C-alpha positions as semicolon CSV with decimal commas, in nm:
position;residue;x (nm);y (nm);z (nm)
1;X;2,087;3,833;-0,775
2;X;1,783;3,819;-1,005
3;X;1,492;3,597;-0,904
4;X;1,318;3,419;-1,190
5;X;0,967;3,333;-1,079
6;X;0,750;3,305;-1,390
7;X;0,741;3,041;-1,661
8;X;0,611;3,206;-1,980
9;X;0,634;2,909;-2,216
10;X;0,719;2,965;-2,581
11;X;0,615;3,324;-2,617
12;X;0,752;3,591;-2,847
13;X;0,858;3,813;-2,555
14;X;1,183;3,999;-2,619
15;X;1,472;3,815;-2,454
16;X;1,712;4,019;-2,240
17;X;1,947;3,730;-2,155
18;X;1,971;3,353;-2,196
19;X;2,025;3,052;-1,974
20;X;2,207;2,760;-2,136
21;X;2,133;2,449;-1,931
22;X;2,190;2,075;-1,969
23;X;1,884;1,853;-1,933
24;X;1,936;1,770;-1,564
25;X;1,924;2,141;-1,476
26;X;1,626;2,207;-1,705
27;X;1,430;1,960;-1,487
28;X;1,474;2,166;-1,170
29;X;1,244;2,439;-1,044
30;X;1,487;2,563;-0,779
31;X;1,831;2,650;-0,902
32;X;2,108;2,907;-0,861
33;X;2,314;2,969;-1,175
34;X;2,476;3,232;-1,394
35;X;2,312;3,351;-1,715
36;X;2,503;3,347;-2,042
37;X;2,592;3,715;-1,987
38;X;2,725;3,639;-1,637
39;X;2,433;3,763;-1,425
40;X;2,365;3,558;-1,112
41;X;2,008;3,428;-1,116
42;X;1,795;3,206;-0,896
43;X;1,505;3,005;-1,035
44;X;1,197;2,981;-0,813
45;X;0,948;2,811;-1,044
46;X;0,629;2,625;-0,954
47;X;0,555;2,270;-1,068
48;X;0,523;2,259;-1,442
49;X;0,682;2,128;-1,757
50;X;1,052;2,068;-1,786
51;X;1,228;2,366;-1,940
52;X;1,299;2,329;-2,310
53;X;1,488;2,511;-2,583
54;X;1,296;2,826;-2,673
55;X;1,104;2,864;-2,346
56;X;1,087;3,206;-2,185
57;X;1,117;3,287;-1,814
58;X;1,053;3,618;-1,639
59;X;1,225;3,764;-1,335
60;X;1,056;3,959;-1,057
61;X;1,191;4,280;-1,210
62;X;1,046;4,197;-1,554
63;X;1,358;4,078;-1,739
64;X;1,287;3,794;-1,980
65;X;1,530;3,505;-2,012
66;X;1,540;3,259;-2,300
67;X;1,618;2,894;-2,231
68;X;1,879;2,715;-2,440
69;X;1,961;2,346;-2,422
70;X;2,331;2,308;-2,349
71;X;2,557;2,053;-2,512
72;X;2,621;1,751;-2,292
73;X;2,760;1,397;-2,324
74;X;2,507;1,168;-2,494
75;X;2,488;0,832;-2,664
76;X;2,295;0,820;-2,992
77;X;2,186;0,469;-3,086
78;X;2,103;0,407;-3,453
79;X;1,867;0,124;-3,548
80;X;1,904;-0,060;-3,880
81;X;1,525;-0,084;-3,931
82;X;1,190;0,006;-3,776
83;X;1,129;-0,326;-3,596
84;X;1,470;-0,296;-3,424
85;X;1,393;0,066;-3,336
86;X;1,056;-0,029;-3,184
87;X;1,213;-0,310;-2,978
88;X;1,485;-0,076;-2,850
89;X;1,232;0,193;-2,755
90;X;1,023;-0,064;-2,571
91;X;1,308;-0,225;-2,377
92;X;1,506;0,091;-2,300
93;X;1,186;0,278;-2,215
94;X;1,098;0,008;-1,962
95;X;1,416;0,104;-1,778
96;X;1,267;0,450;-1,716
97;X;1,564;0,621;-1,877
98;X;1,521;0,957;-2,044
99;X;1,509;0,895;-2,420
100;X;1,507;1,140;-2,708
101;X;1,358;0,986;-3,021
102;X;1,429;1,057;-3,386
103;X;1,375;0,865;-3,711
104;X;1,555;0,532;-3,651
105;X;1,765;0,675;-3,366
106;X;1,731;0,733;-2,996
107;X;1,949;0,929;-2,760
108;X;2,019;0,892;-2,389
109;X;2,266;1,002;-2,123
110;X;2,575;0,777;-2,103
111;X;2,495;0,464;-1,902
112;X;2,690;0,139;-1,934
113;X;2,386;-0,083;-1,878
114;X;2,175;0,101;-2,138
115;X;2,461;0,104;-2,386
116;X;2,514;-0,270;-2,347
117;X;2,142;-0,339;-2,388
118;X;2,120;-0,116;-2,697
119;X;2,411;-0,302;-2,857
120;X;2,250;-0,637;-2,772
121;X;1,937;-0,514;-2,950
122;X;2,143;-0,452;-3,266
123;X;2,184;-0,075;-3,247
124;X;2,502;0,107;-3,351
125;X;2,620;0,349;-3,082
126;X;2,771;0,691;-3,138
127;X;2,907;0,880;-2,838
128;X;2,935;1,257;-2,849
129;X;2,799;1,587;-2,725
130;X;2,459;1,726;-2,820
131;X;2,162;1,911;-2,677
132;X;1,947;1,648;-2,505
133;X;1,567;1,670;-2,536
134;X;1,416;1,352;-2,388
135;X;1,047;1,279;-2,412
136;X;0,840;1,448;-2,141
137;X;0,715;1,290;-1,824
138;X;0,425;1,048;-1,832
139;X;0,101;1,196;-1,690
140;X;0,128;0,999;-1,363
141;X;0,479;1,138;-1,307
142;X;0,375;1,505;-1,334
143;X;0,335;1,557;-0,960
144;X;0,650;1,371;-0,854
145;X;0,915;1,634;-0,934
146;X;0,974;2,001;-0,991
147;X;1,047;2,107;-1,350
């Protein structure tokens, strides 16, 4: 099993293999998984940023792995206008849910309470599968969890 111990960030290092991970796994610093080529790997990363699409990781033996965001179930909520979008971001953000933001849309993991609240705020919901890239942790949350 390969041990991945170094977070390289978004470097141009040549990638030997890739790890396709949903968001929940990209948050973890300790993990045992299989790479996209089938190699068994173990992540042993220090505190740091959540892993994101395009990041590079390095194993103890020097192999470089690229990180890919895997497709996962998501709800994309579309706002009819900017005031509705701002209200939805405020109220859903207060629930401490992971939110990915785009122009007049926001995305979150399926959750009946969030979906109901988004609809009550006038957003149109679209359920599907997509790579999920929620906004990063707030500064006071940095020390609470592993990546």
